[in-house]
Coordinates of C-alpha atoms in Angstrom, one line a residue:
M1 CA -95.0 27.7 175.7
R2 CA -94.0 25.1 178.2
G3 CA -92.5 22.1 176.4
F4 CA -91.9 23.8 173.1
G5 CA -88.2 23.5 172.0
A6 CA -87.5 21.1 174.9
R7 CA -85.9 18.6 172.6
S8 CA -83.8 21.1 170.7
T9 CA -80.2 21.2 172.1
F10 CA -79.2 24.8 171.2
E11 CA -82.1 26.6 169.6
V12 CA -85.8 27.2 170.2
R13 CA -88.3 25.3 168.0
G14 CA -92.0 25.9 167.6
I15 CA -91.8 29.5 168.8
R16 CA -91.6 32.4 166.4
L17 CA -89.1 35.1 167.5
Y18 CA -89.0 38.8 166.5
T19 CA -86.5 41.5 167.4
D20 CA -87.6 45.0 166.7
G21 CA -90.3 43.6 164.3
I22 CA -87.7 41.6 162.4
P23 CA -88.1 37.8 162.2
A24 CA -85.3 36.1 164.2
T25 CA -86.6 32.6 163.4
M26 CA -84.7 30.8 160.7
P27 CA -86.5 29.2 157.7
D28 CA -86.2 25.8 159.3
G29 CA -88.3 27.0 162.3
Q30 CA -85.4 27.3 164.8
G31 CA -84.8 30.5 166.5
Q32 CA -81.8 31.8 168.5
T33 CA -82.5 33.8 171.6
S34 CA -78.8 34.5 172.2
N35 CA -78.7 37.5 169.9
I36 CA -81.2 39.4 172.1
D37 CA -79.3 41.7 174.5
L38 CA -81.4 41.8 177.6
S39 CA -79.6 44.9 178.9
S40 CA -80.8 46.9 175.9
L41 CA -84.4 45.6 175.9
D42 CA -87.3 48.1 176.2
H43 CA -90.0 45.5 176.5
L44 CA -90.8 41.8 175.8
E45 CA -94.2 40.5 174.7
V46 CA -95.1 36.8 174.9
L47 CA -98.1 35.7 172.8
T48 CA -99.6 32.2 173.2
G49 CA -102.7 30.4 172.0
P50 CA -104.6 31.9 169.1
F51 CA -102.9 35.3 169.4
S52 CA -99.6 33.8 168.2
S53 CA -101.2 33.1 164.8
L54 CA -100.9 36.8 164.0
Y55 CA -97.1 36.2 163.6
G56 CA -97.1 33.0 161.6
N57 CA -97.8 29.3 162.1
S58 CA -95.7 28.6 165.2
S59 CA -97.8 26.4 167.5
G60 CA -95.8 27.3 170.6
G61 CA -96.4 31.0 170.4
A62 CA -94.4 34.2 169.6
I63 CA -91.9 36.3 171.5
L64 CA -91.6 39.9 170.4
A65 CA -88.5 41.7 171.7
T66 CA -88.3 45.5 171.3
T67 CA -85.0 47.2 172.1
K68 CA -84.7 50.7 173.6
E69 CA -84.2 53.8 171.6
G70 CA -81.5 56.4 172.5
Q71 CA -82.8 59.4 174.5
G72 CA -81.5 62.4 176.3
K73 CA -77.8 63.4 176.6
D74 CA -75.1 61.1 175.4
S75 CA -74.3 58.6 178.1
I76 CA -72.1 55.5 178.7
E77 CA -73.1 52.6 181.0
M78 CA -70.6 49.9 181.9
S79 CA -71.3 46.7 183.9
Y80 CA -69.4 43.7 185.1
A81 CA -70.6 40.6 186.9
G82 CA -68.7 37.5 188.0
G83 CA -69.5 34.2 189.6
S84 CA -68.5 30.6 190.3
H85 CA -66.9 28.5 187.6
H86 CA -64.9 31.5 186.3
K87 CA -68.1 33.1 185.1
N88 CA -67.6 36.7 183.8
R89 CA -69.9 39.1 182.0
A90 CA -68.8 42.6 180.9
G91 CA -71.1 45.0 179.2
L92 CA -71.1 48.5 177.6
I93 CA -74.0 50.6 176.5
L94 CA -73.6 53.9 174.6
Q95 CA -76.8 55.9 174.0
G96 CA -78.1 59.3 173.2
G97 CA -80.8 61.1 171.3
T98 CA -82.9 64.1 170.8
D99 CA -86.6 65.1 170.9
K100 CA -86.3 67.0 167.6
Q101 CA -87.9 65.6 164.5
N102 CA -85.6 64.3 161.7
E103 CA -82.6 64.0 164.0
P104 CA -81.4 60.5 164.9
S105 CA -81.1 58.8 168.3
Y106 CA -78.9 55.8 168.9
I107 CA -78.1 53.0 171.3
I108 CA -75.1 50.7 170.9
S109 CA -74.6 47.8 173.3
S110 CA -71.8 45.3 173.5
S111 CA -71.2 42.4 175.9
Y112 CA -68.8 39.6 176.5
F113 CA -69.7 36.5 178.6
D114 CA -67.5 33.5 179.4
T115 CA -67.6 30.5 181.8
D116 CA -65.9 27.3 182.4
G117 CA -69.2 25.7 183.3
F118 CA -70.2 23.5 186.2
R119 CA -69.8 20.2 184.3
D120 CA -66.7 19.0 182.5
H121 CA -66.8 20.1 178.8
S122 CA -69.5 22.7 179.5
G123 CA -67.5 26.0 179.0
A124 CA -68.9 28.7 176.8
N125 CA -68.1 32.2 175.6
K126 CA -70.2 34.8 173.8
T127 CA -69.6 38.1 172.2
L128 CA -72.7 40.2 171.4
N129 CA -73.0 43.6 169.7
N130 CA -76.2 45.5 168.8
A131 CA -76.8 48.9 167.4
K132 CA -80.0 50.8 166.7
L133 CA -80.4 54.2 165.0
T134 CA -83.8 55.8 165.0
W135 CA -85.2 58.8 163.1
N136 CA -88.6 60.2 164.0
L137 CA -89.8 62.0 160.9
D138 CA -92.0 65.1 160.7
D139 CA -95.0 63.1 159.4
G140 CA -95.0 60.9 162.5
S141 CA -93.3 57.9 160.8
K142 CA -90.1 56.3 162.1
I143 CA -87.1 54.9 160.4
N144 CA -85.0 52.3 162.3
W145 CA -81.6 51.0 161.3
V146 CA -80.7 47.9 163.2
T147 CA -77.5 45.7 163.2
N148 CA -76.7 42.7 165.3
Y149 CA -73.6 40.4 165.6
V150 CA -73.2 37.4 167.9
N151 CA -70.3 34.9 168.1
I152 CA -70.9 31.9 170.4
D153 CA -68.6 29.0 171.2
A154 CA -70.3 26.5 173.6
A155 CA -69.5 23.0 174.6
D156 CA -72.3 20.5 175.3
P157 CA -71.5 17.8 177.9
G158 CA -74.7 15.9 177.0
G159 CA -77.4 14.4 179.2
L160 CA -76.8 12.0 182.0
T161 CA -78.9 9.1 183.3
R162 CA -79.9 9.3 186.9
A163 CA -77.3 6.7 187.9
E164 CA -74.6 8.6 186.1
W165 CA -75.6 11.9 187.8
E166 CA -75.7 10.2 191.2
N167 CA -72.2 8.8 190.6
N168 CA -70.7 12.1 189.4
P169 CA -72.9 15.1 188.4
K170 CA -69.9 16.9 186.7
Q171 CA -69.1 14.1 184.3
V172 CA -69.6 14.2 180.5
A173 CA -72.0 11.8 178.9
K174 CA -70.0 9.0 177.2
M175 CA -71.0 9.7 173.6
S176 CA -70.5 13.4 174.1
W177 CA -66.9 12.8 175.0
I178 CA -66.3 10.6 172.0
I179 CA -67.9 13.0 169.4
R180 CA -66.9 16.2 171.3
R181 CA -70.2 18.1 170.7
V182 CA -69.5 21.8 170.4
K183 CA -71.7 24.6 169.1
K184 CA -70.1 27.4 167.1
L185 CA -72.4 30.1 166.0
I186 CA -71.6 33.3 164.2
R187 CA -74.6 35.3 163.1
S188 CA -75.0 38.9 162.0
R189 CA -77.9 41.0 160.6
L190 CA -78.2 44.4 159.1
V191 CA -81.7 45.7 158.5

């Protein structure tokens, strides 16, 4: 997968993305990984070479993300992380379930991230909400109800030449400052 999507500023090109078996790649071939909540992932599969053809015609491969299912007693997990450049991430996971057939289990995750960024005009914030309800039926089949919402506001300072970087690594590329490149993404899914 090395090199695929390298020229795409905000999204991944040439790689097919799936979350819980649902295509997360748009019809134009671009996929957004920012709606995948890593804290609620069960496992991630990366397929390259001829195996990726099982999931379409993406020459770069396929990434299959599967989220956890609720289990055991109802529980709440809260998290917070902070760092340089006013970087903050807060998360909340609610989950619970049962081993009985025909009764649902659930997992709901929500997170908020924001940063001022290292470079000028490189701040970003992101709100991400995911929910998954699962019913294991008597006949061995399973029904999943999945919903996802992401709201991203990210500034792009643009690339620098080596000379510009050596002069001031925090500066904004000249054209970026003139056109004020900002990415605003609001995406939601209900399956």
